Amino acid sequence: MPSSAYRVVVALLGIAFFATPVGLRAVGVTAHPFENRVLAGPPKLSQGFDAFDQTTRFFVDRMPLREQAVRANTWLSRHIFDTTPRYGEGAFAAAGRSGLPFGQPLAAQPAGAQRPRPNQPAPSGNHAVVGRDGWLYLQGELDRACSPFIPFAQAASGWERIASIVRASGRRAVVLVVPDKSTIYPEHLPASFAQRRCSEQNRQALWSAIGAAARGNVVGLRSALLAAKRHAGDGLYRRKDSHWSTLGTLALVRAALARVGGGVRERPSEIVDPGPATYTGDLTTLVGAAEQDRAQRRDVRRAPGAPRVPGRALFVYDSYGQLALPQLAPYFANLRSIDWSQITPAGVAAQVARSDTVIFETVEREFDYRASDPGEAGPQLVAALRRALGR
């Protein structure tokens, strides 16, 4: 075929590629959310120059055939090129300005995804790792295991200091550390990956530091979950999500009551199996094809007159703790909860001062960051607690 004919064919294909979505939109075909997030809103003049980025996101989110394009790209990447697409990654995504067809705002990332350090480029771990047996993992938890912000022993000491300050004021307090998914289910990770050796070595160091924390105010849930795994199998964490299931969250409830429950305990008769729950895996969004899966579920149903921990209790949590909250609340007479990401250290200290019992929760991959200088549980919180509690 002459070169001019090639040019005509390429030109026609290019026109079809760009014109088809526009034509479909003109006749009323619209896109629908498929990434476990709402579509971007329209731009506003109050956004200033950011309105241009918002305009791009607005129109890209509503591009007809966008979902089909993402799914096709995912299929080609995974089945033809044997790679994992990294849609949640890049400078624009990390900055919350993703206007690219395959990007997503930072708010849509799985909680606990790798965050940038001060004056550092965008993180590289906010994408999914395709494991074996249909399992997905957050790359960030593997990266973070290999690159701690501060030494694990220092982080453990920082958490211990926080709990000790609260306890010294006459309040009950405990720090609960929830293991990463790959810590409890390493057998479903890929047969080989770059962080295998360093993540295994550093995890051992991290959990040793937690176990050695003075006075037992810092409690890791790894041993309890590994023991539960012998009976629950793969049911403690969600296969296609970065979080655990409500079968796994019971370990947090039991550990919290054992440390600050004052004799209130969970009874086996109070745990009800309502059947598996359907969820949309947040990690499936990061590989470009939001999927639903099923996970084991447990509810807590207590009698109206069942004993409860008296007084005012405070639960400071991340997304792992949020999933445990419905199971934890029935055991307390008055439980308030706040998200680490939604409050300042001074705000946390003020809430602690109004409480009789305090439960701090953090997922493993945030353990060292939160206790570091810029972290939510770092020196700023220590100072704020001392001021608020008079210590």
Coordinates of C-alpha atoms in Angstrom, one line a residue:
M1 CA 0.0 0.0 0.0
P2 CA 1.4 3.4 -0.9
S3 CA 2.6 5.7 1.9
S4 CA -0.3 8.1 1.2
A5 CA -2.8 5.3 1.8
Y6 CA -1.1 4.6 5.1
R7 CA -1.5 8.2 6.1
V8 CA -5.2 8.1 5.2
V9 CA -5.8 5.0 7.2
V10 CA -4.0 6.3 10.2
A11 CA -5.9 9.6 9.9
L12 CA -9.2 7.9 9.7
L13 CA -8.4 5.7 12.8
G14 CA -7.3 8.8 14.7
I15 CA -10.5 10.7 13.8
A16 CA -12.6 7.6 14.9
F17 CA -10.7 7.3 18.1
F18 CA -11.3 10.9 19.2
A19 CA -14.6 11.5 17.5
T20 CA -16.5 8.4 18.6
P21 CA -16.7 9.4 22.3
V22 CA -17.7 13.0 21.4
G23 CA -20.3 11.7 19.0
L24 CA -21.7 9.3 21.6
R25 CA -21.9 12.1 24.1
A26 CA -23.7 14.3 21.6
V27 CA -26.5 11.7 21.2
G28 CA -26.9 11.3 25.0
V29 CA -24.6 8.5 25.9
T30 CA -23.0 9.3 29.3
A31 CA -20.5 7.7 31.5
H32 CA -21.2 6.3 35.0
P33 CA -19.0 5.9 38.1
F34 CA -17.0 2.7 38.1
E35 CA -14.0 3.5 40.2
N36 CA -15.7 3.3 43.7
R37 CA -15.8 7.1 43.8
V38 CA -18.2 9.8 42.6
L39 CA -17.6 11.6 39.3
A40 CA -15.7 14.9 39.5
G41 CA -17.9 17.9 40.0
P42 CA -18.1 20.9 37.6
P43 CA -15.4 23.6 37.8
K44 CA -16.0 26.8 39.9
L45 CA -14.6 30.3 39.4
S46 CA -13.6 30.3 43.1
Q47 CA -11.0 27.6 42.2
G48 CA -8.9 30.1 40.3
F49 CA -6.4 28.4 38.0
D50 CA -7.3 25.0 39.5
A51 CA -10.6 25.3 37.6
F52 CA -8.7 24.3 34.4
D53 CA -7.6 21.0 36.1
Q54 CA -11.1 20.5 37.5
T55 CA -12.6 21.1 34.0
T56 CA -10.3 18.3 32.6
R57 CA -11.4 15.9 35.3
F58 CA -15.0 16.8 34.8
F59 CA -15.1 16.0 31.1
V60 CA -12.7 13.0 31.3
D61 CA -14.9 11.4 34.0
R62 CA -17.9 11.7 31.7
M63 CA -16.2 10.5 28.5
P64 CA -18.3 7.7 26.9
L65 CA -16.5 4.4 26.6
R66 CA -14.0 5.4 29.3
E67 CA -14.9 2.4 31.5
Q68 CA -14.5 0.0 28.5
A69 CA -11.1 1.6 27.6
V70 CA -9.8 1.2 31.2
R71 CA -11.0 -2.4 31.3
A72 CA -9.5 -3.2 27.9
N73 CA -6.2 -1.6 28.9
T74 CA -6.2 -3.6 32.2
W75 CA -6.9 -6.9 30.3
L76 CA -4.1 -6.2 27.8
S77 CA -1.6 -5.3 30.6
R78 CA -2.3 -8.3 32.7
H79 CA -2.9 -11.0 30.1
I80 CA -0.8 -10.0 27.1
F81 CA 2.1 -8.0 28.6
D82 CA 2.1 -9.7 32.0
T83 CA 2.2 -6.3 33.9
T84 CA 0.1 -4.6 36.4
P85 CA -1.4 -1.2 35.4
R86 CA -0.6 1.6 37.8
Y87 CA -3.6 3.9 37.5
G88 CA -3.4 5.4 41.0
E89 CA 0.2 6.6 40.6
G90 CA 2.0 9.6 39.3
A91 CA 2.5 13.3 40.2
F92 CA -0.9 14.3 39.1
A93 CA -2.6 11.5 41.1
A94 CA -0.5 12.2 44.1
A95 CA -1.4 15.8 44.0
G96 CA -5.1 15.1 43.7
R97 CA -5.2 16.6 40.2
S98 CA -5.6 13.6 38.0
G99 CA -7.2 14.6 34.8
L100 CA -5.9 11.6 32.9
P101 CA -8.4 8.9 31.9
F102 CA -6.8 6.3 34.2
G103 CA -6.0 8.5 37.2
Q104 CA -8.0 9.1 40.4
P105 CA -7.8 11.7 43.1
L106 CA -5.8 11.0 46.2
A107 CA -8.9 10.8 48.2
A108 CA -9.9 7.7 46.3
Q109 CA -6.7 5.9 47.2
P110 CA -6.9 3.1 49.7
A111 CA -6.3 4.4 53.2
G112 CA -2.7 3.9 54.3
A113 CA -1.3 4.1 50.8
Q114 CA 2.3 5.3 50.7
R115 CA 2.4 9.0 51.5
P116 CA 5.1 11.4 50.3
R117 CA 7.7 12.6 52.8
P118 CA 8.4 16.3 53.1
N119 CA 10.2 17.7 50.1
Q120 CA 10.1 14.3 48.4
P121 CA 8.6 13.4 45.0
A122 CA 5.2 11.7 44.6
P123 CA 5.2 8.2 46.1
S124 CA 5.5 5.1 43.9
G125 CA 3.5 2.6 46.0
N126 CA -0.1 3.7 45.4
H127 CA -0.9 0.8 43.1
A128 CA -1.9 -2.8 43.4
V129 CA 0.2 -5.9 43.3
V130 CA -1.4 -8.9 41.7
G131 CA -0.8 -11.9 43.9
R132 CA -1.7 -15.5 43.6
D133 CA -5.2 -17.1 44.0
G134 CA -6.9 -13.9 43.0
W135 CA -5.4 -11.8 45.8
L136 CA -4.4 -8.2 45.5
Y137 CA -2.1 -6.2 47.8
L138 CA -1.2 -2.6 48.2
Q139 CA 2.3 -1.9 46.9
G140 CA 2.7 0.8 49.4
E141 CA 2.7 -1.6 52.4
L142 CA 5.6 -3.5 50.8
D143 CA 7.5 -0.3 50.0
R144 CA 6.9 1.1 53.5
A145 CA 8.2 -2.0 55.1
C146 CA 11.4 -1.6 53.3
S147 CA 11.8 2.2 53.9
P148 CA 10.8 3.1 57.5
F149 CA 10.5 6.8 58.3
I150 CA 12.2 6.3 61.7
P151 CA 13.7 3.2 63.5
F152 CA 10.9 0.8 64.7
A153 CA 12.2 0.8 68.2
Q154 CA 12.0 4.6 68.3
A155 CA 8.5 4.5 66.9
A156 CA 7.5 1.9 69.6
S157 CA 8.9 4.2 72.3
G158 CA 7.0 7.1 70.9
W159 CA 3.7 5.2 71.0
E160 CA 4.5 3.9 74.5
R161 CA 5.2 7.5 75.6
I162 CA 1.7 8.6 74.4
A163 CA -0.1 5.8 76.2
S164 CA 2.0 6.4 79.4
I165 CA 1.1 10.1 79.5
V166 CA -2.6 9.3 79.3
R167 CA -2.3 6.5 81.9
A168 CA -0.4 8.8 84.2
S169 CA -3.3 11.2 84.2
G170 CA -5.5 8.5 85.7
R171 CA -7.1 7.3 82.5
R172 CA -7.1 3.9 80.9
A173 CA -5.2 3.8 77.6
V174 CA -3.8 1.4 75.0
V175 CA -2.3 1.5 71.5
L176 CA -3.4 -1.3 69.1
V177 CA -1.4 -2.1 66.0
V178 CA -3.2 -3.8 63.2
P179 CA -1.0 -6.0 60.9
D180 CA -0.9 -5.3 57.2
K181 CA -2.6 -7.8 54.9
S182 CA 0.7 -9.2 53.6
T183 CA 1.8 -9.8 57.2
I184 CA -1.0 -12.2 57.9
Y185 CA -1.4 -13.6 54.4
P186 CA 2.1 -13.6 52.8
E187 CA 1.4 -16.9 51.0
H188 CA -0.8 -15.2 48.4
L189 CA 1.9 -12.7 47.5
P190 CA 3.6 -13.1 44.0
A191 CA 6.2 -15.8 43.9
S192 CA 8.8 -13.1 43.5
F193 CA 8.9 -9.3 43.9
A194 CA 11.5 -6.7 44.5
Q195 CA 10.7 -6.0 48.2
R196 CA 10.5 -9.7 49.3
R197 CA 13.7 -9.9 51.3
C198 CA 13.7 -6.4 52.9
S199 CA 10.0 -6.5 53.7
E200 CA 10.3 -9.8 55.5
Q201 CA 13.4 -8.7 57.5
N202 CA 11.9 -5.3 58.4
R203 CA 8.6 -6.8 59.4
Q204 CA 10.3 -9.1 61.9
A205 CA 12.2 -6.1 63.3
L206 CA 8.9 -4.0 63.6
W207 CA 7.0 -6.7 65.4
S208 CA 9.9 -7.4 67.7
A209 CA 9.9 -3.7 68.6
I210 CA 6.2 -3.8 69.3
G211 CA 6.6 -6.9 71.5
A212 CA 9.4 -5.2 73.4
A213 CA 7.5 -2.0 74.1
A214 CA 7.7 -1.3 77.8
R215 CA 4.7 -1.8 80.2
G216 CA 2.6 -3.5 77.5
N217 CA 0.8 -0.3 76.5
V218 CA 1.5 -1.0 72.8
V219 CA -0.3 -4.2 71.7
G220 CA 0.2 -5.8 68.3
L221 CA -2.6 -7.9 66.9
R222 CA -0.4 -10.1 64.8
S223 CA -0.3 -13.1 67.2
A224 CA -4.1 -13.0 67.7
L225 CA -4.8 -12.9 64.0
L226 CA -2.3 -15.7 63.2
A227 CA -4.0 -17.8 65.8
A228 CA -7.5 -17.0 64.4
K229 CA -6.2 -17.8 60.9
R230 CA -5.8 -21.4 61.9
H231 CA -9.6 -21.7 62.1
A232 CA -10.7 -18.8 59.8
G233 CA -8.5 -19.6 56.8
D234 CA -8.4 -16.8 54.3
G235 CA -11.4 -15.0 55.9
L236 CA -9.7 -12.5 58.1
Y237 CA -8.8 -10.0 55.3
R238 CA -10.5 -9.2 52.0
R239 CA -8.9 -10.7 48.9
K240 CA -9.3 -7.7 46.7
D241 CA -9.2 -4.9 49.2
S242 CA -6.5 -3.3 51.3
H243 CA -8.4 -3.9 54.5
W244 CA -9.5 -6.7 56.8
S245 CA -12.9 -8.2 57.1
T246 CA -15.3 -7.9 60.1
L247 CA -14.2 -11.5 61.0
G248 CA -10.7 -10.1 61.5
T249 CA -11.8 -6.9 63.3
L250 CA -13.0 -9.0 66.3
A251 CA -9.3 -9.3 67.2
L252 CA -9.2 -5.6 67.9
V253 CA -12.4 -5.7 70.0
R254 CA -11.0 -8.5 72.2
A255 CA -7.6 -6.8 72.6
A256 CA -9.2 -3.5 73.5
L257 CA -11.5 -5.0 76.1
A258 CA -8.6 -7.1 77.6
R259 CA -6.6 -3.9 78.2
V260 CA -9.2 -1.2 79.1
G261 CA -12.5 -3.1 79.5
G262 CA -12.4 -3.2 83.3
G263 CA -13.9 -6.8 83.3
V264 CA -16.2 -6.3 80.3
R265 CA -15.6 -9.1 77.8
E266 CA -16.9 -10.3 74.5
R267 CA -18.9 -13.5 74.8
P268 CA -19.0 -16.0 71.9
S269 CA -22.8 -15.9 72.0
E270 CA -22.7 -12.2 71.1
I271 CA -21.0 -12.9 67.8
V272 CA -23.4 -13.5 65.0
D273 CA -22.7 -14.8 61.4
P274 CA -25.2 -13.0 59.1
G275 CA -23.5 -14.5 56.0
P276 CA -20.9 -13.2 53.6
A277 CA -20.9 -9.5 52.6
T278 CA -20.4 -8.1 49.1
Y279 CA -17.9 -5.3 48.8
T280 CA -16.1 -3.4 46.0
G281 CA -12.4 -3.9 46.4
D282 CA -10.5 -0.7 46.6
L283 CA -7.4 -2.4 45.1
T284 CA -9.4 -3.4 42.0
T285 CA -9.8 0.3 41.2
L286 CA -6.0 0.6 41.2
V287 CA -5.8 -2.1 38.5
G288 CA -8.4 -0.3 36.5
A289 CA -11.4 -2.6 36.8
A290 CA -13.5 -2.2 39.9
E291 CA -14.8 -5.6 41.0
Q292 CA -17.1 -6.9 43.6
D293 CA -16.1 -9.8 45.8
R294 CA -17.5 -11.5 48.9
A295 CA -16.0 -11.6 52.4
Q296 CA -16.9 -13.3 55.6
R297 CA -18.8 -11.1 58.1
R298 CA -19.5 -11.0 61.8
D299 CA -21.9 -8.8 63.7
V300 CA -22.1 -8.1 67.4
R301 CA -25.5 -8.4 69.1
R302 CA -25.6 -7.8 72.8
A303 CA -28.5 -7.9 75.2
P304 CA -29.8 -4.5 76.3
G305 CA -28.7 -5.0 79.9
A306 CA -25.3 -6.4 79.0
P307 CA -22.4 -4.8 81.0
R308 CA -20.6 -2.0 79.3
V309 CA -17.4 -0.1 80.0
P310 CA -18.6 3.0 82.0
G311 CA -17.6 6.6 81.5
R312 CA -16.5 8.4 78.3
A313 CA -14.4 6.4 75.9
L314 CA -12.4 7.7 72.9
F315 CA -11.3 5.7 69.9
V316 CA -8.7 7.3 67.6
Y317 CA -8.6 5.3 64.4
D318 CA -7.6 5.0 60.7
S319 CA -9.6 3.1 58.1
Y320 CA -8.8 -0.3 59.7
G321 CA -10.2 0.9 63.0
Q322 CA -13.2 2.4 61.3
L323 CA -14.2 -1.1 60.1
A324 CA -14.0 -2.3 63.7
L325 CA -16.1 0.5 65.2
P326 CA -19.5 -1.1 64.8
Q327 CA -18.3 -4.1 66.7
L328 CA -16.5 -2.1 69.4
A329 CA -19.2 0.4 70.2
P330 CA -21.7 -2.0 71.8
Y331 CA -19.2 -2.7 74.7
F332 CA -18.9 0.9 75.8
A333 CA -21.5 3.1 77.5
N334 CA -20.3 6.2 75.7
L335 CA -17.8 5.8 72.8
R336 CA -16.7 8.7 70.7
S337 CA -14.5 8.2 67.7
I338 CA -12.1 10.4 65.6
D339 CA -10.1 9.7 62.5
W340 CA -6.4 10.5 62.6
S341 CA -6.6 12.3 59.3
Q342 CA -9.4 14.5 60.4
I343 CA -8.0 16.2 63.5
T344 CA -4.9 18.0 64.7
P345 CA -2.7 16.8 67.6
A346 CA -4.2 19.6 69.7
G347 CA -7.6 18.3 68.8
V348 CA -6.8 14.8 69.8
A349 CA -5.4 16.0 73.1
A350 CA -8.5 18.0 73.8
Q351 CA -10.7 14.9 73.2
V352 CA -8.4 12.8 75.4
A353 CA -8.8 15.3 78.2
R354 CA -12.6 14.8 78.1
S355 CA -12.3 11.0 78.2
D356 CA -11.9 8.3 80.8
T357 CA -10.7 5.6 78.4
V358 CA -8.6 6.0 75.3
I359 CA -7.9 3.5 72.5
F360 CA -5.4 4.5 69.9
E361 CA -5.3 2.4 66.7
T362 CA -2.9 2.3 63.8
V363 CA -2.3 0.0 60.9
E364 CA 1.2 -1.5 60.6
R365 CA 2.3 0.5 57.6
E366 CA 1.6 3.8 59.4
F367 CA 3.2 2.7 62.7
D368 CA 6.5 4.4 62.2
Y369 CA 5.3 7.4 60.2
R370 CA 2.6 8.4 62.7
A371 CA 5.3 8.4 65.5
S372 CA 7.7 10.5 63.4
D373 CA 8.1 14.3 63.6
P374 CA 5.4 15.1 60.9
G375 CA 3.1 12.2 62.0
E376 CA -0.2 12.5 63.8
A377 CA 1.2 10.8 66.9
G378 CA 4.6 12.4 66.9
P379 CA 6.2 14.9 69.2
Q380 CA 3.4 17.4 68.6
L381 CA 0.9 15.1 70.1
V382 CA 3.1 14.3 73.0
A383 CA 3.5 18.0 73.8
A384 CA -0.3 18.6 73.3
L385 CA -1.2 15.8 75.7
R386 CA 1.2 17.1 78.3
R387 CA -0.4 20.5 78.1
A388 CA -4.0 19.2 78.0
L389 CA -3.5 16.7 80.9
G390 CA -1.2 18.8 83.0
R391 CA 1.7 16.4 82.8

